[in-house]
């Protein structure tokens, strides 16, 4: 982010894609790869420092108790990155910049979380959330906090995969 901070205000030199999603019915059809390649090509013309993206790993909800840095380091037997969405970025030539441990923080009264979940949260502790990367942490003060991590990557500006 320092590279963006140093850019003249009228001439940013990097692109940040804060949310990249493909509808589940259209996944595995190459849409994400085409989108990322197009953004990299446009960045080559207008933002020479490339593209930075906070990646929300798609399989992490299956492993909510595993710390994000451990999860992001997992490899498949063939040596490729375990997580499909993170793997897509890396195989298109992105490099990992780092982990944001508190990329999204939602703090609400326990009553709101219970309404959302459809069941009570009778005491403090870590509680599972469907589809979440980490558990909901309920504190003794009557609030629940969801603190979602992600993995930041940098795509160099250019035509696509090296």
Short mmCIF file of N, CA, C and O in Angstrom, two decimals, residues 30-151:
data_model
loop_
_atom_site.label_atom_id
_atom_site.label_comp_id
_atom_site.label_asym_id
_atom_site.label_seq_id
_atom_site.Cartn_x
_atom_site.Cartn_y
_atom_site.Cartn_z
N UNK A 30 -13.33 -20.55 -16.13
CA UNK A 30 -12.27 -19.65 -16.59
C UNK A 30 -12.61 -18.17 -16.48
O UNK A 30 -11.82 -17.32 -16.88
N UNK A 31 -13.78 -17.82 -15.92
CA UNK A 31 -14.18 -16.41 -15.82
C UNK A 31 -13.23 -15.62 -14.93
O UNK A 31 -12.84 -14.50 -15.27
N UNK A 32 -12.86 -16.17 -13.79
CA UNK A 32 -11.97 -15.46 -12.87
C UNK A 32 -10.62 -15.20 -13.52
O UNK A 32 -10.07 -14.10 -13.42
N UNK A 33 -10.09 -16.19 -14.20
CA UNK A 33 -8.81 -16.03 -14.87
C UNK A 33 -8.88 -14.94 -15.94
O UNK A 33 -7.97 -14.11 -16.06
N UNK A 34 -9.98 -14.94 -16.72
CA UNK A 34 -10.14 -13.91 -17.76
C UNK A 34 -10.25 -12.52 -17.14
O UNK A 34 -9.66 -11.56 -17.64
N UNK A 35 -10.99 -12.40 -16.05
CA UNK A 35 -11.14 -11.11 -15.37
C UNK A 35 -9.79 -10.61 -14.85
O UNK A 35 -9.41 -9.47 -15.08
N UNK A 36 -9.06 -11.48 -14.16
CA UNK A 36 -7.76 -11.08 -13.62
C UNK A 36 -6.77 -10.71 -14.73
O UNK A 36 -6.02 -9.74 -14.61
N UNK A 37 -6.79 -11.46 -15.83
CA UNK A 37 -5.91 -11.16 -16.96
C UNK A 37 -6.26 -9.80 -17.57
O UNK A 37 -5.37 -9.00 -17.87
N UNK A 38 -7.54 -9.53 -17.72
CA UNK A 38 -7.97 -8.24 -18.28
C UNK A 38 -7.56 -7.07 -17.38
O UNK A 38 -7.06 -6.05 -17.86
N UNK A 39 -7.73 -7.24 -16.08
CA UNK A 39 -7.35 -6.16 -15.15
C UNK A 39 -5.84 -5.94 -15.21
O UNK A 39 -5.38 -4.79 -15.20
N UNK A 40 -5.07 -6.99 -15.31
CA UNK A 40 -3.62 -6.84 -15.42
C UNK A 40 -3.22 -6.12 -16.70
O UNK A 40 -2.33 -5.27 -16.70
N UNK A 41 -3.91 -6.43 -17.79
CA UNK A 41 -3.62 -5.75 -19.06
C UNK A 41 -3.94 -4.26 -18.96
O UNK A 41 -3.17 -3.42 -19.41
N UNK A 42 -5.06 -3.93 -18.35
CA UNK A 42 -5.42 -2.52 -18.19
C UNK A 42 -4.46 -1.82 -17.24
O UNK A 42 -4.11 -0.66 -17.45
N UNK A 43 -4.04 -2.53 -16.21
CA UNK A 43 -3.08 -1.95 -15.27
C UNK A 43 -1.78 -1.62 -15.98
O UNK A 43 -1.14 -0.61 -15.67
N UNK A 44 -1.39 -2.45 -16.93
CA UNK A 44 -0.14 -2.20 -17.66
C UNK A 44 -0.19 -0.85 -18.37
O UNK A 44 0.83 -0.18 -18.51
N UNK A 45 -1.38 -0.44 -18.79
CA UNK A 45 -1.54 0.85 -19.49
C UNK A 45 -1.72 2.02 -18.54
O UNK A 45 -1.33 3.14 -18.85
N UNK A 46 -2.34 1.78 -17.38
CA UNK A 46 -2.75 2.90 -16.52
C UNK A 46 -2.20 2.85 -15.09
O UNK A 46 -2.25 3.86 -14.39
N UNK A 47 -1.75 1.71 -14.65
CA UNK A 47 -1.28 1.55 -13.26
C UNK A 47 -0.08 0.61 -13.26
O UNK A 47 -0.21 -0.57 -12.96
N UNK A 48 1.08 1.12 -13.59
CA UNK A 48 2.24 0.27 -13.82
C UNK A 48 2.70 -0.56 -12.62
O UNK A 48 3.44 -1.52 -12.80
N UNK A 49 2.29 -0.20 -11.43
CA UNK A 49 2.71 -1.00 -10.26
C UNK A 49 1.87 -2.26 -10.11
O UNK A 49 2.13 -3.10 -9.26
N UNK A 50 0.83 -2.41 -10.92
CA UNK A 50 0.06 -3.64 -10.93
C UNK A 50 -1.22 -3.59 -10.11
O UNK A 50 -1.78 -2.52 -9.88
N UNK A 51 -1.63 -4.77 -9.67
CA UNK A 51 -2.92 -4.95 -9.01
C UNK A 51 -2.71 -5.64 -7.67
O UNK A 51 -2.01 -6.65 -7.60
N UNK A 52 -3.31 -5.10 -6.62
CA UNK A 52 -3.28 -5.77 -5.31
C UNK A 52 -4.71 -6.19 -4.96
O UNK A 52 -5.67 -5.48 -5.26
N UNK A 53 -4.81 -7.36 -4.35
CA UNK A 53 -6.12 -7.94 -4.07
C UNK A 53 -6.10 -8.64 -2.71
O UNK A 53 -5.22 -9.47 -2.45
N UNK A 54 -7.08 -8.34 -1.84
CA UNK A 54 -7.24 -9.15 -0.64
C UNK A 54 -8.05 -10.41 -1.00
O UNK A 54 -9.21 -10.32 -1.38
N UNK A 55 -7.42 -11.56 -0.93
CA UNK A 55 -8.05 -12.81 -1.34
C UNK A 55 -8.71 -13.48 -0.14
O UNK A 55 -8.07 -13.69 0.90
N UNK A 56 -9.98 -13.81 -0.30
CA UNK A 56 -10.72 -14.58 0.71
C UNK A 56 -10.68 -16.04 0.25
O UNK A 56 -11.41 -16.43 -0.66
N UNK A 57 -9.83 -16.85 0.86
CA UNK A 57 -9.68 -18.24 0.39
C UNK A 57 -11.01 -19.00 0.43
O UNK A 57 -11.70 -19.02 1.44
N UNK A 58 -11.35 -19.64 -0.68
CA UNK A 58 -12.67 -20.25 -0.81
C UNK A 58 -12.89 -21.52 0.01
O UNK A 58 -14.02 -21.80 0.39
N UNK A 59 -11.85 -22.27 0.30
CA UNK A 59 -12.04 -23.49 1.09
C UNK A 59 -11.77 -23.29 2.58
O UNK A 59 -11.97 -24.20 3.37
N UNK A 60 -11.36 -22.11 2.97
CA UNK A 60 -11.04 -21.85 4.38
C UNK A 60 -12.24 -22.10 5.29
O UNK A 60 -12.06 -22.57 6.42
N UNK A 61 -13.50 -21.84 4.88
CA UNK A 61 -14.62 -22.13 5.77
C UNK A 61 -14.71 -23.60 6.20
O UNK A 61 -15.32 -23.92 7.23
N UNK A 62 -14.10 -24.50 5.45
CA UNK A 62 -14.08 -25.91 5.85
C UNK A 62 -13.10 -26.18 6.98
O UNK A 62 -13.14 -27.24 7.61
N UNK A 63 -12.20 -25.21 7.24
CA UNK A 63 -11.15 -25.35 8.24
C UNK A 63 -11.09 -24.11 9.13
O UNK A 63 -10.03 -23.47 9.24
N UNK A 64 -12.18 -23.74 9.79
CA UNK A 64 -12.22 -22.47 10.53
C UNK A 64 -11.29 -22.41 11.74
O UNK A 64 -10.98 -21.32 12.20
N UNK A 65 -10.84 -23.54 12.23
CA UNK A 65 -9.98 -23.55 13.41
C UNK A 65 -8.49 -23.46 13.06
O UNK A 65 -7.66 -23.25 13.95
N UNK A 66 -8.15 -23.59 11.79
CA UNK A 66 -6.75 -23.52 11.35
C UNK A 66 -6.38 -22.05 11.15
O UNK A 66 -7.09 -21.34 10.42
N UNK A 67 -5.31 -21.57 11.76
CA UNK A 67 -4.89 -20.17 11.53
C UNK A 67 -4.65 -19.90 10.04
O UNK A 67 -4.15 -20.77 9.31
N UNK A 68 -4.99 -18.71 9.60
CA UNK A 68 -4.93 -18.36 8.18
C UNK A 68 -3.52 -18.53 7.60
O UNK A 68 -3.37 -18.98 6.46
N UNK A 69 -2.48 -18.20 8.35
CA UNK A 69 -1.14 -18.33 7.77
C UNK A 69 -0.78 -19.80 7.53
O UNK A 69 -0.14 -20.12 6.54
N UNK A 70 -1.22 -20.68 8.44
CA UNK A 70 -0.98 -22.12 8.23
C UNK A 70 -1.79 -22.60 7.03
O UNK A 70 -1.28 -23.32 6.17
N UNK A 71 -3.06 -22.21 7.00
CA UNK A 71 -3.93 -22.64 5.90
C UNK A 71 -3.36 -22.17 4.56
O UNK A 71 -3.29 -22.94 3.59
N UNK A 72 -2.96 -20.91 4.47
CA UNK A 72 -2.46 -20.36 3.20
C UNK A 72 -1.18 -21.06 2.74
O UNK A 72 -0.86 -21.03 1.55
N UNK A 73 -0.46 -21.68 3.65
CA UNK A 73 0.78 -22.38 3.30
C UNK A 73 0.55 -23.83 2.88
O UNK A 73 1.47 -24.48 2.37
N UNK A 74 -0.66 -24.35 3.07
CA UNK A 74 -0.94 -25.74 2.71
C UNK A 74 -0.72 -25.97 1.22
O UNK A 74 -1.04 -25.13 0.38
N UNK A 75 -0.20 -27.15 0.91
CA UNK A 75 0.04 -27.56 -0.48
C UNK A 75 -0.70 -28.85 -0.78
O UNK A 75 -0.90 -29.69 0.10
N UNK A 76 -1.07 -29.01 -2.01
CA UNK A 76 -1.63 -30.28 -2.49
C UNK A 76 -0.49 -31.26 -2.71
O UNK A 76 0.68 -30.85 -2.73
N UNK A 77 -0.79 -32.54 -2.90
CA UNK A 77 0.29 -33.51 -3.15
C UNK A 77 1.16 -33.15 -4.36
O UNK A 77 2.35 -33.49 -4.39
N UNK A 78 0.59 -32.43 -5.34
CA UNK A 78 1.38 -32.05 -6.52
C UNK A 78 2.21 -30.78 -6.29
O UNK A 78 2.86 -30.28 -7.20
N UNK A 79 2.19 -30.25 -5.04
CA UNK A 79 2.99 -29.09 -4.69
C UNK A 79 2.31 -27.75 -4.94
O UNK A 79 2.85 -26.72 -4.59
N UNK A 80 1.14 -27.78 -5.55
CA UNK A 80 0.42 -26.53 -5.81
C UNK A 80 -0.35 -26.11 -4.56
O UNK A 80 -0.61 -26.91 -3.67
N UNK A 81 -0.69 -24.83 -4.51
CA UNK A 81 -1.44 -24.28 -3.37
C UNK A 81 -2.75 -25.04 -3.17
O UNK A 81 -3.45 -25.34 -4.13
N UNK A 82 -3.08 -25.34 -1.92
CA UNK A 82 -4.28 -26.10 -1.60
C UNK A 82 -5.56 -25.36 -1.94
O UNK A 82 -6.49 -25.92 -2.51
N UNK A 83 -5.65 -24.09 -1.60
CA UNK A 83 -6.90 -23.34 -1.80
C UNK A 83 -7.07 -22.96 -3.27
O UNK A 83 -6.18 -22.35 -3.86
N UNK A 84 -8.22 -23.29 -3.87
CA UNK A 84 -8.40 -23.03 -5.30
C UNK A 84 -8.32 -21.55 -5.70
O UNK A 84 -7.73 -21.22 -6.73
N UNK A 85 -8.88 -20.66 -4.91
CA UNK A 85 -8.90 -19.24 -5.28
C UNK A 85 -7.51 -18.63 -5.10
O UNK A 85 -7.03 -17.90 -5.96
N UNK A 86 -6.85 -18.96 -4.03
CA UNK A 86 -5.49 -18.48 -3.83
C UNK A 86 -4.57 -19.09 -4.90
O UNK A 86 -3.70 -18.41 -5.46
N UNK A 87 -4.78 -20.36 -5.21
CA UNK A 87 -3.99 -21.04 -6.25
C UNK A 87 -4.15 -20.34 -7.60
O UNK A 87 -3.18 -20.14 -8.33
N UNK A 88 -5.38 -19.94 -7.92
CA UNK A 88 -5.62 -19.24 -9.19
C UNK A 88 -4.75 -17.99 -9.28
O UNK A 88 -4.09 -17.76 -10.29
N UNK A 89 -4.73 -17.20 -8.22
CA UNK A 89 -3.92 -15.98 -8.22
C UNK A 89 -2.44 -16.30 -8.38
O UNK A 89 -1.75 -15.70 -9.21
N UNK A 90 -1.95 -17.25 -7.60
CA UNK A 90 -0.52 -17.57 -7.64
C UNK A 90 -0.11 -18.13 -8.99
O UNK A 90 0.96 -17.80 -9.51
N UNK A 91 -0.97 -18.95 -9.58
CA UNK A 91 -0.63 -19.53 -10.88
C UNK A 91 -0.75 -18.54 -12.02
O UNK A 91 -0.22 -18.78 -13.11
N UNK A 92 -1.43 -17.43 -11.79
CA UNK A 92 -1.47 -16.35 -12.78
C UNK A 92 -0.29 -15.39 -12.60
O UNK A 92 -0.20 -14.38 -13.28
N UNK A 93 0.60 -15.70 -11.65
CA UNK A 93 1.80 -14.90 -11.48
C UNK A 93 1.78 -13.95 -10.31
O UNK A 93 2.71 -13.16 -10.14
N UNK A 94 0.73 -13.98 -9.49
CA UNK A 94 0.70 -13.12 -8.31
C UNK A 94 1.68 -13.65 -7.26
O UNK A 94 2.03 -14.83 -7.26
N UNK A 95 2.09 -12.75 -6.38
CA UNK A 95 2.90 -13.18 -5.23
C UNK A 95 2.17 -12.74 -3.97
O UNK A 95 1.48 -11.72 -3.95
N UNK A 96 2.34 -13.53 -2.95
CA UNK A 96 1.73 -13.20 -1.65
C UNK A 96 2.44 -12.01 -1.03
O UNK A 96 3.66 -12.01 -0.91
N UNK A 97 1.66 -11.02 -0.60
CA UNK A 97 2.22 -9.88 0.10
C UNK A 97 2.21 -10.11 1.61
O UNK A 97 3.12 -9.70 2.31
N UNK A 98 1.15 -10.73 2.10
CA UNK A 98 1.05 -10.96 3.53
C UNK A 98 -0.37 -11.30 3.94
O UNK A 98 -1.28 -11.36 3.11
N UNK A 99 -0.53 -11.50 5.22
CA UNK A 99 -1.81 -11.86 5.81
C UNK A 99 -2.40 -10.63 6.51
O UNK A 99 -1.69 -9.95 7.26
N UNK A 100 -3.66 -10.37 6.27
CA UNK A 100 -4.40 -9.36 7.04
C UNK A 100 -5.27 -10.13 8.02
O UNK A 100 -6.24 -10.76 7.62
N UNK A 101 -4.90 -10.13 9.28
CA UNK A 101 -5.62 -10.93 10.27
C UNK A 101 -6.98 -10.35 10.62
O UNK A 101 -7.85 -11.05 11.11
N UNK A 102 -7.18 -9.07 10.40
CA UNK A 102 -8.46 -8.42 10.73
C UNK A 102 -8.92 -7.62 9.52
O UNK A 102 -9.09 -6.41 9.59
N UNK A 103 -9.15 -8.32 8.43
CA UNK A 103 -9.56 -7.66 7.20
C UNK A 103 -10.99 -7.15 7.28
O UNK A 103 -11.32 -6.12 6.74
N UNK A 104 -11.83 -7.89 7.96
CA UNK A 104 -13.23 -7.54 8.15
C UNK A 104 -13.57 -7.81 9.60
O UNK A 104 -13.36 -8.93 10.08
N UNK A 105 -14.08 -6.80 10.31
CA UNK A 105 -14.44 -6.97 11.72
C UNK A 105 -15.90 -6.54 11.89
O UNK A 105 -16.27 -5.43 11.54
N UNK A 106 -16.71 -7.47 12.40
CA UNK A 106 -18.12 -7.19 12.66
C UNK A 106 -18.39 -7.47 14.14
O UNK A 106 -18.23 -8.61 14.59
N UNK A 107 -18.77 -6.44 14.88
CA UNK A 107 -19.08 -6.58 16.31
C UNK A 107 -20.54 -6.21 16.50
O UNK A 107 -20.96 -5.11 16.14
N UNK A 108 -21.29 -7.13 17.06
CA UNK A 108 -22.73 -6.93 17.28
C UNK A 108 -23.13 -7.53 18.62
O UNK A 108 -22.47 -8.45 19.13
N UNK A 109 -24.25 -7.07 19.19
CA UNK A 109 -24.76 -7.72 20.39
C UNK A 109 -25.08 -9.19 20.10
O UNK A 109 -25.46 -9.54 18.98
N UNK A 110 -24.92 -10.02 21.11
CA UNK A 110 -25.18 -11.45 20.95
C UNK A 110 -26.59 -11.70 20.43
O UNK A 110 -26.82 -12.61 19.63
N UNK A 111 -27.55 -10.89 20.84
CA UNK A 111 -28.93 -11.08 20.38
C UNK A 111 -29.03 -10.99 18.86
O UNK A 111 -29.79 -11.73 18.23
N UNK A 112 -28.27 -10.10 18.24
CA UNK A 112 -28.28 -9.98 16.77
C UNK A 112 -27.66 -11.22 16.12
O UNK A 112 -28.15 -11.71 15.10
N UNK A 113 -26.56 -11.70 16.71
CA UNK A 113 -25.93 -12.92 16.17
C UNK A 113 -26.88 -14.11 16.32
O UNK A 113 -27.00 -14.93 15.41
N UNK A 114 -27.55 -14.21 17.47
CA UNK A 114 -28.48 -15.32 17.71
C UNK A 114 -29.64 -15.27 16.70
O UNK A 114 -30.06 -16.31 16.17
N UNK A 115 -30.12 -14.08 16.42
CA UNK A 115 -31.18 -13.92 15.43
C UNK A 115 -30.68 -14.36 14.05
O UNK A 115 -31.37 -15.10 13.33
N UNK A 116 -29.49 -13.96 13.69
CA UNK A 116 -28.89 -14.32 12.41
C UNK A 116 -28.71 -15.84 12.30
O UNK A 116 -29.01 -16.45 11.27
N UNK A 117 -28.22 -16.47 13.37
CA UNK A 117 -27.94 -17.90 13.36
C UNK A 117 -29.19 -18.76 13.54
O UNK A 117 -29.20 -19.93 13.16
N UNK A 118 -30.22 -18.19 14.17
CA UNK A 118 -31.42 -18.96 14.41
C UNK A 118 -31.35 -19.85 15.64
O UNK A 118 -32.15 -20.77 15.79
N UNK A 119 -30.37 -19.59 16.50
CA UNK A 119 -30.26 -20.33 17.76
C UNK A 119 -29.53 -19.47 18.78
O UNK A 119 -28.76 -18.58 18.42
N UNK A 120 -29.74 -19.74 20.06
CA UNK A 120 -29.11 -18.91 21.09
C UNK A 120 -27.60 -19.15 21.19
O UNK A 120 -27.10 -20.21 20.81
N UNK A 121 -26.93 -18.14 21.70
CA UNK A 121 -25.50 -18.23 22.04
C UNK A 121 -25.43 -17.97 23.54
O UNK A 121 -25.26 -16.84 23.98
N UNK A 122 -25.57 -19.04 24.34
CA UNK A 122 -25.78 -18.86 25.78
C UNK A 122 -24.57 -18.45 26.60
O UNK A 122 -24.72 -18.11 27.77
N UNK A 123 -23.38 -18.44 26.02
CA UNK A 123 -22.23 -18.07 26.83
C UNK A 123 -21.04 -17.66 25.99
O UNK A 123 -21.02 -17.84 24.77
N UNK A 124 -20.04 -17.10 26.66
CA UNK A 124 -18.84 -16.67 25.95
C UNK A 124 -18.08 -17.85 25.36
O UNK A 124 -18.24 -18.99 25.79
N UNK A 125 -17.29 -17.55 24.36
CA UNK A 125 -16.46 -18.56 23.72
C UNK A 125 -16.49 -18.41 22.22
O UNK A 125 -17.05 -17.46 21.69
N UNK A 126 -15.86 -19.35 21.54
CA UNK A 126 -15.83 -19.36 20.09
C UNK A 126 -16.97 -20.22 19.57
O UNK A 126 -17.15 -21.36 20.01
N UNK A 127 -17.73 -19.66 18.64
CA UNK A 127 -18.91 -20.34 18.08
C UNK A 127 -18.78 -20.40 16.57
O UNK A 127 -18.40 -19.42 15.93
N UNK A 128 -19.12 -21.57 15.98
CA UNK A 128 -19.02 -21.69 14.52
C UNK A 128 -20.07 -20.82 13.82
O UNK A 128 -21.18 -20.65 14.32
N UNK A 129 -19.68 -20.28 12.67
CA UNK A 129 -20.57 -19.52 11.80
C UNK A 129 -20.57 -20.20 10.44
O UNK A 129 -19.49 -20.43 9.87
N UNK A 130 -21.73 -20.51 9.89
CA UNK A 130 -21.75 -21.15 8.56
C UNK A 130 -21.06 -20.27 7.51
O UNK A 130 -21.34 -19.07 7.42
N UNK A 131 -20.15 -20.85 6.74
CA UNK A 131 -19.48 -20.14 5.68
C UNK A 131 -18.38 -19.19 6.11
O UNK A 131 -17.78 -18.52 5.28
N UNK A 132 -18.10 -19.13 7.40
CA UNK A 132 -17.11 -18.18 7.92
C UNK A 132 -15.72 -18.79 7.89
O UNK A 132 -15.54 -20.00 7.97
N UNK A 133 -14.71 -17.92 7.82
CA UNK A 133 -13.33 -18.38 7.80
C UNK A 133 -12.80 -18.71 9.19
O UNK A 133 -11.85 -19.48 9.33
N UNK A 134 -13.39 -18.08 10.20
CA UNK A 134 -13.00 -18.27 11.60
C UNK A 134 -14.26 -18.28 12.45
O UNK A 134 -15.31 -17.83 12.02
N UNK A 135 -14.17 -18.78 13.69
CA UNK A 135 -15.34 -18.76 14.56
C UNK A 135 -15.72 -17.34 15.01
O UNK A 135 -14.89 -16.43 15.00
N UNK A 136 -16.95 -17.21 15.41
CA UNK A 136 -17.43 -16.00 16.07
C UNK A 136 -16.96 -16.03 17.51
O UNK A 136 -17.11 -17.05 18.19
N UNK A 137 -16.38 -14.96 18.00
CA UNK A 137 -15.92 -14.90 19.38
C UNK A 137 -16.94 -14.10 20.19
O UNK A 137 -17.14 -12.91 19.95
N UNK A 138 -17.59 -14.79 21.13
CA UNK A 138 -18.56 -14.15 22.02
C UNK A 138 -17.85 -13.84 23.33
O UNK A 138 -17.21 -14.70 23.93
N UNK A 139 -17.97 -12.58 23.76
CA UNK A 139 -17.31 -12.15 24.99
C UNK A 139 -18.33 -12.03 26.12
O UNK A 139 -19.54 -12.00 25.90
N UNK A 140 -17.82 -11.94 27.34
CA UNK A 140 -18.67 -11.84 28.53
C UNK A 140 -19.47 -10.54 28.57
O UNK A 140 -20.45 -10.44 29.30
N UNK A 141 -19.10 -9.55 27.76
CA UNK A 141 -19.83 -8.28 27.76
C UNK A 141 -21.10 -8.31 26.91
O UNK A 141 -21.76 -7.30 26.73
N UNK A 142 -21.45 -9.50 26.36
CA UNK A 142 -22.69 -9.62 25.61
C UNK A 142 -22.57 -9.27 24.13
O UNK A 142 -23.57 -9.06 23.46
N UNK A 143 -21.34 -9.24 23.61
CA UNK A 143 -21.13 -8.96 22.21
C UNK A 143 -20.40 -10.11 21.54
O UNK A 143 -19.62 -10.83 22.17
N UNK A 144 -20.66 -10.27 20.25
CA UNK A 144 -19.94 -11.24 19.44
C UNK A 144 -19.16 -10.49 18.39
O UNK A 144 -19.67 -9.53 17.79
N UNK A 145 -17.94 -10.93 18.15
CA UNK A 145 -17.09 -10.28 17.16
C UNK A 145 -16.59 -11.32 16.17
O UNK A 145 -16.02 -12.35 16.56
N UNK A 146 -16.83 -11.03 14.91
CA UNK A 146 -16.30 -11.85 13.83
C UNK A 146 -15.15 -11.07 13.20
O UNK A 146 -15.33 -9.95 12.73
N UNK A 147 -13.96 -11.65 13.21
CA UNK A 147 -12.76 -11.00 12.69
C UNK A 147 -12.19 -11.88 11.59
O UNK A 147 -11.51 -12.86 11.84
N UNK A 148 -12.50 -11.50 10.36
CA UNK A 148 -12.12 -12.32 9.21
C UNK A 148 -10.76 -11.93 8.67
O UNK A 148 -10.50 -10.76 8.40
N UNK A 149 -9.89 -12.92 8.45
CA UNK A 149 -8.59 -12.65 7.83
C UNK A 149 -8.67 -12.83 6.32
O UNK A 149 -9.65 -13.36 5.79
N UNK A 150 -7.64 -12.36 5.62
CA UNK A 150 -7.48 -12.71 4.21
C UNK A 150 -6.01 -12.63 3.84
O UNK A 150 -5.17 -12.29 4.66
N UNK A 151 -5.73 -12.99 2.60
CA UNK A 151 -4.36 -13.03 2.10
C UNK A 151 -4.23 -11.99 0.99
O UNK A 151 -4.95 -12.06 -0.01
#
